[in-house]
Every structure is written in structure tokens, then in C-alpha cells.
Coordinates of C-alpha atoms and ligand atoms in Angstrom, one line a residue:
X1 CA 0.0 0.0 0.0
X2 CA 1.5 3.4 -1.0
X3 CA 1.1 6.6 1.0
X4 CA -1.8 7.9 -1.0
X5 CA -3.8 4.7 -0.7
X6 CA -3.0 4.6 3.0
X7 CA -4.0 8.2 3.5
X8 CA -7.3 7.6 1.7
X9 CA -8.0 4.6 3.8
X10 CA -7.3 6.6 7.0
X11 CA -9.5 9.4 5.9
X12 CA -12.3 7.1 4.8
X13 CA -12.2 5.1 8.0
X14 CA -11.4 7.9 10.4
X15 CA -8.8 5.8 12.2
X16 CA -5.9 3.6 11.4
X17 CA -6.4 -0.1 11.0
X18 CA -4.0 -0.8 8.1
X19 CA -2.4 -4.3 7.9
X20 CA 1.1 -4.4 9.3
X21 CA 3.6 -7.1 8.5
X22 CA 3.7 -9.2 11.7
X23 CA 7.5 -9.6 11.4
X24 CA 8.1 -5.9 11.7
X25 CA 10.0 -4.8 14.9
X26 CA 7.7 -2.0 15.9
X27 CA 10.0 -0.8 18.7
X28 CA 12.9 -0.4 16.3
X29 CA 10.7 1.2 13.6
X30 CA 9.3 3.8 16.0
X31 CA 12.9 4.7 17.1
X32 CA 13.9 5.0 13.4
X33 CA 10.9 7.3 12.7
X34 CA 11.6 9.5 15.7
X35 CA 15.1 10.2 14.3
X36 CA 14.1 10.5 10.6
X37 CA 11.2 12.9 11.3
X38 CA 12.6 14.6 14.4
X39 CA 9.5 13.4 16.3
X40 CA 8.8 13.2 20.0
X41 CA 6.4 10.7 21.5
X42 CA 4.5 12.0 24.5
X43 CA 2.5 9.5 26.5
X44 CA 0.1 9.5 29.4
X45 CA 0.3 6.9 32.2
X46 CA -3.0 5.3 31.1
X47 CA -1.5 4.1 27.8
X48 CA -0.7 0.4 27.3
X49 CA 2.7 -0.6 28.7
X50 CA 4.5 -0.9 25.3
X51 CA 3.5 2.6 24.4
X52 CA 4.8 3.9 27.8
X53 CA 8.1 2.1 27.1
X54 CA 8.7 3.7 23.7
X55 CA 7.7 7.2 24.9
X56 CA 10.3 10.0 25.1
X57 CA 8.2 11.6 27.9
X58 CA 5.7 10.0 30.1
X59 CA 3.6 12.1 32.4
X60 CA 0.3 13.5 33.8
X61 CA -1.7 16.2 32.1
X62 CA 0.3 19.0 33.6
X63 CA 3.7 17.5 32.7
X64 CA 2.5 16.6 29.2
X65 CA 1.2 20.1 28.5
X66 CA 4.5 21.7 29.6
X67 CA 6.5 19.2 27.5
X68 CA 4.3 19.9 24.5
X69 CA 4.9 23.6 24.9
X70 CA 8.7 23.4 25.2
X71 CA 9.6 20.7 22.7
X72 CA 11.8 21.5 19.6
X73 CA 10.7 18.4 17.8
X74 CA 9.0 18.9 14.4
X75 CA 6.2 16.4 15.1
X76 CA 4.5 15.7 18.4
X77 CA 3.1 12.2 18.5
X78 CA 0.5 12.3 21.3
X79 CA -0.2 8.9 22.9
X80 CA -3.1 10.0 25.0
X81 CA -6.6 11.3 24.3
X82 CA -8.0 14.0 22.0
X83 CA -8.1 16.9 24.5
X84 CA -4.4 16.3 25.3
X85 CA -3.3 16.4 21.7
X86 CA -5.6 19.5 21.2
X87 CA -3.8 21.2 24.2
X88 CA -0.4 20.4 22.5
X89 CA -1.6 22.1 19.3
X90 CA -2.9 25.1 21.2
X91 CA 0.4 25.5 23.0
X92 CA 2.8 24.8 20.1
X93 CA 0.9 25.5 16.8
X94 CA 3.8 25.4 14.4
X95 CA 4.4 21.7 15.1
X96 CA 2.5 18.9 13.5
X97 CA 0.5 17.1 16.2
X98 CA -0.7 13.6 15.5
X99 CA -2.8 11.2 17.6
X100 CA -2.8 7.5 16.9
X101 CA -6.6 7.2 17.0
X102 CA -8.8 10.2 16.5
X103 CA -11.6 8.4 18.3
X104 CA -9.7 8.5 21.5
X105 CA -12.1 10.9 23.2
X106 CA -13.0 11.4 26.9
X107 CA -16.3 10.9 28.7
X108 CA -15.5 13.9 31.0
X109 CA -14.8 16.2 28.1
X110 CA -18.0 15.0 26.5
X111 CA -20.0 15.8 29.6
X112 CA -19.6 19.5 28.9
X113 CA -21.2 20.5 25.6
X114 CA -20.1 24.1 24.8
X115 CA -23.6 25.6 24.1
X116 CA -25.1 24.3 27.3
X117 CA -22.0 25.4 29.3
X118 CA -22.1 28.9 27.8
X119 CA -25.8 29.2 28.8
X120 CA -24.9 28.1 32.4
X121 CA -22.0 30.5 32.5
X122 CA -24.2 33.4 31.3
X123 CA -26.5 32.8 34.3
X124 CA -23.6 33.5 36.7
X125 CA -21.9 36.6 35.4
X126 CA -20.2 37.3 38.8
X127 CA -18.4 34.0 38.7
X128 CA -15.0 33.2 37.0
X129 CA -14.6 29.9 35.3
X130 CA -11.9 27.4 36.2
X131 CA -12.0 24.4 33.9
X132 CA -10.2 21.1 34.4
X133 CA -7.9 20.4 31.4
X134 CA -10.1 17.4 30.5
X135 CA -12.4 19.5 28.3
X136 CA -12.7 20.6 24.7
X137 CA -11.0 23.6 23.2
X138 CA -14.4 25.3 23.1
X139 CA -14.8 24.9 26.9
X140 CA -11.2 26.2 27.4
X141 CA -12.1 29.2 25.3
X142 CA -15.0 29.9 27.7
X143 CA -12.8 29.6 30.8
X144 CA -10.6 32.1 32.8
X145 CA -8.1 29.5 34.1
X146 CA -7.4 25.9 33.3
X147 CA -6.2 23.4 36.0
X148 CA -5.1 19.8 36.2
X149 CA -5.4 17.5 39.2
X150 CA -1.7 18.2 39.8
X151 CA -2.1 22.0 40.3
X152 CA -5.8 22.7 41.1
X153 CA -5.1 23.6 44.7
X154 CA -2.3 26.0 43.7
X155 CA -4.6 27.6 41.2
X156 CA -7.3 28.1 43.8
X157 CA -4.8 29.4 46.4
X158 CA -3.8 32.1 43.9
X159 CA -7.3 33.6 43.9
X160 CA -9.0 35.7 46.6
X161 CA -11.0 33.6 49.1
X162 CA -14.3 35.4 48.3
X163 CA -13.9 35.0 44.5
X164 CA -17.0 33.3 43.1
X165 CA -16.1 30.4 40.9
X166 CA -17.7 28.0 38.5
X167 CA -15.7 24.7 38.3
X168 CA -16.2 22.5 35.2
X169 CA -16.5 19.8 34.0
X170 CA -15.7 17.3 36.8
X171 CA -18.0 17.5 39.8
X172 CA -15.9 14.9 41.7
X173 CA -12.7 16.8 41.5
X174 CA -14.6 20.1 42.1
X175 CA -16.3 18.6 45.3
X176 CA -12.9 17.3 46.5
X177 CA -11.4 20.8 46.0
X178 CA -14.4 22.5 47.8
X179 CA -13.9 20.2 50.8
X180 CA -10.1 20.6 50.8
X181 CA -10.0 24.4 50.4
X182 CA -13.2 25.4 52.2
X183 CA -14.5 27.1 49.0
X184 CA -18.0 26.8 47.6
X185 CA -17.4 26.6 43.9
X186 CA -20.5 26.0 41.7
X187 CA -20.0 22.6 40.1
X188 CA -20.8 21.6 36.5
X189 CA -22.4 18.1 36.6
X190 CA -19.8 16.1 34.7
X191 CA -17.7 13.0 35.5
X192 CA -15.2 10.5 34.2
X193 CA -16.8 7.1 33.4
X194 CA -13.7 5.3 34.5
X195 CA -13.3 6.9 38.0
X196 CA -17.0 6.9 38.7
X197 CA -17.4 3.2 38.4
X198 CA -15.1 2.0 41.2
X199 CA -16.9 -0.3 43.7
X200 CA -16.8 1.0 47.3
X201 CA -17.8 -2.5 48.5
X202 CA -15.1 -4.3 46.6
X203 CA -12.4 -1.8 47.6
X204 CA -13.5 -2.2 51.3
X205 CA -13.3 -6.0 51.0
X206 CA -9.8 -5.7 49.4
X207 CA -8.7 -3.5 52.3
X208 CA -10.0 -6.2 54.8
X209 CA -8.0 -8.8 53.0
X210 CA -4.9 -6.6 52.8
X211 CA -5.0 -4.5 56.0
X212 CA -1.4 -3.2 55.5
X213 CA -2.2 -1.9 52.0
X214 CA -2.5 1.9 51.6
X215 CA -5.4 3.1 49.4
X216 CA -4.3 5.7 46.9
X217 CA -6.9 7.4 44.7
X218 CA -7.3 9.9 41.9
X219 CA -9.6 12.9 42.8
X220 CA -11.8 12.1 39.8
X221 CA -13.3 9.3 42.0
X222 CA -16.6 9.7 43.9
X223 CA -16.6 11.2 47.4
X224 CA -17.3 7.9 49.3
X225 CA -14.4 6.2 47.6
X226 CA -12.1 9.2 48.3
X227 CA -13.1 9.0 52.0
X228 CA -11.4 5.6 52.1
X229 CA -8.1 6.9 50.6
X230 CA -4.9 7.3 52.5
X231 CA -3.6 9.6 49.7
X232 CA -5.3 11.4 46.9
X233 CA -3.5 12.9 43.9
X234 CA -2.8 13.2 40.2
X235 CA -1.3 10.2 38.4
X236 CA 2.3 11.7 38.9
X237 CA 1.6 12.4 42.6
X238 CA 0.2 8.8 43.1
X239 CA 3.3 7.4 41.4
X240 CA 5.6 9.5 43.6
X241 CA 3.7 8.6 46.7
X242 CA 3.9 4.8 45.9
X243 CA 7.7 5.1 45.5
X244 CA 8.5 7.2 48.6
X245 CA 6.0 6.0 51.1
X246 CA 7.1 3.2 53.5
X247 CA 4.1 0.9 52.7
X248 CA 4.8 -2.1 50.6
X249 CA 1.3 -2.7 49.4
X250 CA -1.1 -0.3 47.6
X251 CA -4.7 -0.5 46.4
X252 CA -4.6 1.8 43.4
X253 CA -7.9 3.5 42.6
X254 CA -7.4 4.9 39.2
X255 CA -7.0 3.6 35.6
X256 CA -4.8 0.5 35.6
X257 CA -2.2 1.8 33.1
X258 CA -0.4 3.6 36.0
X259 CA 0.4 0.2 37.6
X260 CA 3.1 -0.4 34.9
X261 CA 5.2 2.5 36.1
X262 CA 4.5 1.9 39.7
X263 CA 5.8 -1.7 39.4
X264 CA 8.8 -0.5 37.3
X265 CA 9.8 2.1 39.8
X266 CA 9.1 -0.1 42.9
X267 CA 9.7 -3.7 41.7
X268 CA 9.5 -5.2 45.2
X269 CA 6.2 -3.5 46.2
X270 CA 2.7 -5.0 45.5
X271 CA 0.2 -2.9 43.6
X272 CA -3.5 -4.1 43.5
X273 CA -5.8 -2.5 41.0
X274 CA -9.1 -1.4 42.5
X275 CA -12.1 -3.2 41.0
X276 CA -15.0 -1.5 39.3
X277 CA -18.7 -2.3 39.7
X278 CA -18.8 -4.8 37.0
X279 CA -17.4 -8.3 36.4
X280 CA -13.8 -7.0 35.5
X281 CA -11.0 -7.1 38.0
X282 CA -9.5 -3.8 36.9
X283 CA -10.5 -0.6 35.2
X284 CA -9.3 0.5 31.8
X285 CA -10.2 3.7 30.1
X286 CA -11.8 2.6 26.7
X287 CA -10.6 5.8 25.1
X288 CA -7.0 5.7 26.2
X289 CA -6.8 2.1 25.3
X290 CA -7.9 2.8 21.7
X291 CA -4.2 3.7 21.0
X292 CA -2.0 0.7 20.2
X293 CA 1.6 0.3 19.4
X294 CA 0.6 -0.5 15.8
X295 CA -1.5 2.7 15.5
X296 CA 1.4 4.7 17.0
X297 CA 3.8 3.3 14.4
X298 CA 1.3 4.0 11.5
X299 CA 0.6 7.5 12.6
X300 CA 4.3 8.3 12.7
X301 CA 4.8 6.7 9.3
X302 CA 1.9 8.5 7.6
X303 CA 1.8 11.6 9.9
X304 CA -1.9 11.2 10.4
X305 CA -4.5 11.6 11.9
X306 CA -3.4 15.2 12.5
X307 CA -4.9 17.8 14.9
X308 CA -6.1 21.1 13.3
X309 CA -7.6 24.1 14.9
X310 CA -9.1 27.5 13.9
X311 CA -6.6 30.2 14.9
X312 CA -9.3 32.3 16.7
X313 CA -10.4 29.3 18.8
X314 CA -6.7 28.4 19.5
X315 CA -5.9 31.9 20.8
X316 CA -9.0 32.0 23.0
X317 CA -8.2 28.6 24.4
X318 CA -4.6 29.4 25.0
X319 CA -5.1 32.3 27.3
X320 CA -6.5 30.3 30.3
X321 CA -3.8 27.6 29.7
X322 CA -1.1 30.2 29.8
X323 CA -2.5 31.5 33.0
X324 CA -2.4 28.0 34.5
X325 CA 1.2 27.5 33.4
X326 CA 2.2 30.9 34.9
X327 CA 0.6 30.1 38.3
X328 CA 2.1 26.6 38.2
X329 CA 5.6 28.0 37.6
X330 CA 5.2 30.6 40.3
X331 CA 4.1 27.8 42.7
X332 CA 7.2 25.8 41.8
X333 CA 5.1 22.9 40.3
X334 CA 6.9 23.1 36.9
X335 CA 10.2 24.3 35.8
Ligands
LIG1 P1 -3.8 13.3 35.4 O1 -2.8 12.3 34.8 O2 -3.4 14.7 35.1 O3 -3.9 13.0 36.9 O4 -5.2 13.0 34.7 C1 -5.9 11.8 34.8 C2 -6.8 11.6 33.7 O5 -7.9 11.2 33.9 C3 -6.4 11.9 32.4 O6 -7.4 11.6 31.5
LIG2 FE1 -11.4 10.9 30.2 FE2 -11.6 9.4 32.3 FE3 -10.5 8.3 30.2 FE4 -9.2 10.3 31.6 S1 -9.7 8.2 32.3 S2 -9.5 10.1 29.4 S3 -10.9 11.5 32.3 S4 -12.7 9.0 30.3

């Protein structure tokens, strides 16, 4: 198949499912393409282990945004979901940004449609809008400041205590922040399908069976689950805690992809994935897991699917992200 045929097939199908020679060494090919095309592979911790292992940079949403902004590579290959690749394009528009599967969306981003959110915002003209980075560029453009789970508290601490705030789209992260900071932010009713589905009952039973295990959870989880946690943080913060804390066993209440790094960084510790309220033993994000090593290779080879954005929208969405990065720098959270 030549490039034109491949490109037509990609455009027709909307994602990559081209046949690949099974004998090909994808790891070696990806390394070759990185050099040939001056490309950088950025990956989120929820990606499959093979993708994490070929990444040039692996991180949480904050780290990935900063890396996307500062890279000198000509092509940013974003092994994550659509809003992450979109953020990379917003911050570094002269680079080609590609995503292995364009259908890698996010239930949380989907829970805030722009028109409905604009109407909600218009009803509260005295409020400023802080949006979690897990949202579309349209929502970012309607926001005053963006935050991630790694810097949300620092962002809130930079604002006067009596500032009225709308927090979108994650009601669980917003509720957690309200409780932690004593604020009373108005919460948009959105949630992440992966973090909402953890089973309180199964986690409690796991803790009874493993009394010495510490429960570590992502703040996108629901309040009753967070109440059980010994430590709550972004993926990078959870990883750091699992490495530095004296416990040898952890019940990990977030997407299972993170266990790969936890086990790599602490090979003698035990990591138990928290079970969801279904028949599965662990909890994968169906969007994150749409990316595969094969699709990563193909998107590097054919430089598609690419992220494009209208300049007016990009500039409007960039403003609140820049504000987030400035506050994060001032708080010493990024370099
Ligand atoms: P962080 O990696 O920033 O904690 O975000 C988690 C997440 O749900 C990404 O989609
Ligand atoms: Fe979105 Fe949740 Fe998947 Fe993260 S884990 S990409 S918030 S659906």
C-alpha cells in the first residue's frame, strides 16, 4: 500500500487499521521514525505498557502540557486522548501534532457541551470559570483559568477567598477541592466514566484482605471512595507517593495503566488495581486504550491523523492555559 492509498484509507475510516507485517519490529521502527522525522512521543500513564516504554516523555496532564509547549521536535506524537493532543496544538501551533486514534475521546470532556455550558456561565456573570484540562478547546475558550489534578489547589490558592467560581466539568474533582480548600465553587455536573465506576464495596473487602495496604486514589473518584483513601493525587503524585511511602502494598484507585510505572519504579512492592462495579478485576479507560503500538507506528509513518484548529479558537483557548502554566511556575510545580 502506498502513502496515497494509506491516507485515503485513513480518511475514509477515520482511524488507522491498516495491515502491518507481523514480522516488523515496531519498537525499532518507532525509534527510526523518531530520528528520521525529528518526532517526540509524549505518552500519558494510562497508555498500554508498550507505548509507555517507547515514549520520550511519560507524564500526567500538567507535565505533558508543559513538555508539548517546550519541545523543539517537528512532530508531536501524542499517545493520549484528543483533549491532550488538542492542548499540545494550542500551545505549540507550528508543530505537526498527531494522535494514533482520532476516536480517543474522553467521557469527561463529552460531559460539557459548549452551548449548554455557555448558557450556564451566562446565568452566573459574577463567577469566573476554572476548567479542568479534561475538556474541549471550546470549553477552554469559555474559561478564565485551566487546571489539572496536579495544580488545582495552587490555582485556587492564587485567587482571593471570596472569589465566586464555576468549576467544570468534573463534579468529583470540584467537590474534592471544595472540601479541601473550604470554597463553595459552583460545580458543573460532569464526571469521568472510569473513575465513577469503582466499587466501594469491593475496595472495602480488598482492604480487609490486605490490612497493611494503603489506598491511593485519583480525585476524579466519587466522594465515598475518596473518603477511604490514605492519599489522593494526580497520576504523577500517586506514582511518587507509591515510591516514597514506606508501605509495601497499595490498592490503586485509578486507571490500571499507571500500575506499569509503579511496578517498574518499585519492583518489590505490591500494587493491587481497585475493581469497578462490573465483572472486571481492573478498570481500563476505553478511550486511552484505543491507541495501540501498531497505530502509534502508523501515525508516525503517515503523519496522520493530524490535529487542526481554527486560529481564533486556539488563541482564546490558549489564554487560560497560559494562566495555568504561569501560576504553576510561580508555585514551583513546573520548571
Ligand atoms: P492526570 O494524569 O493529570 O492525573 O489525569 C488523569 C486523567 O484522567 C487523564 O485523562
Ligand atoms: Fe477521560 Fe476518564 Fe478516560 Fe481520563 S480516564 S481520558 S478523564 S474518560
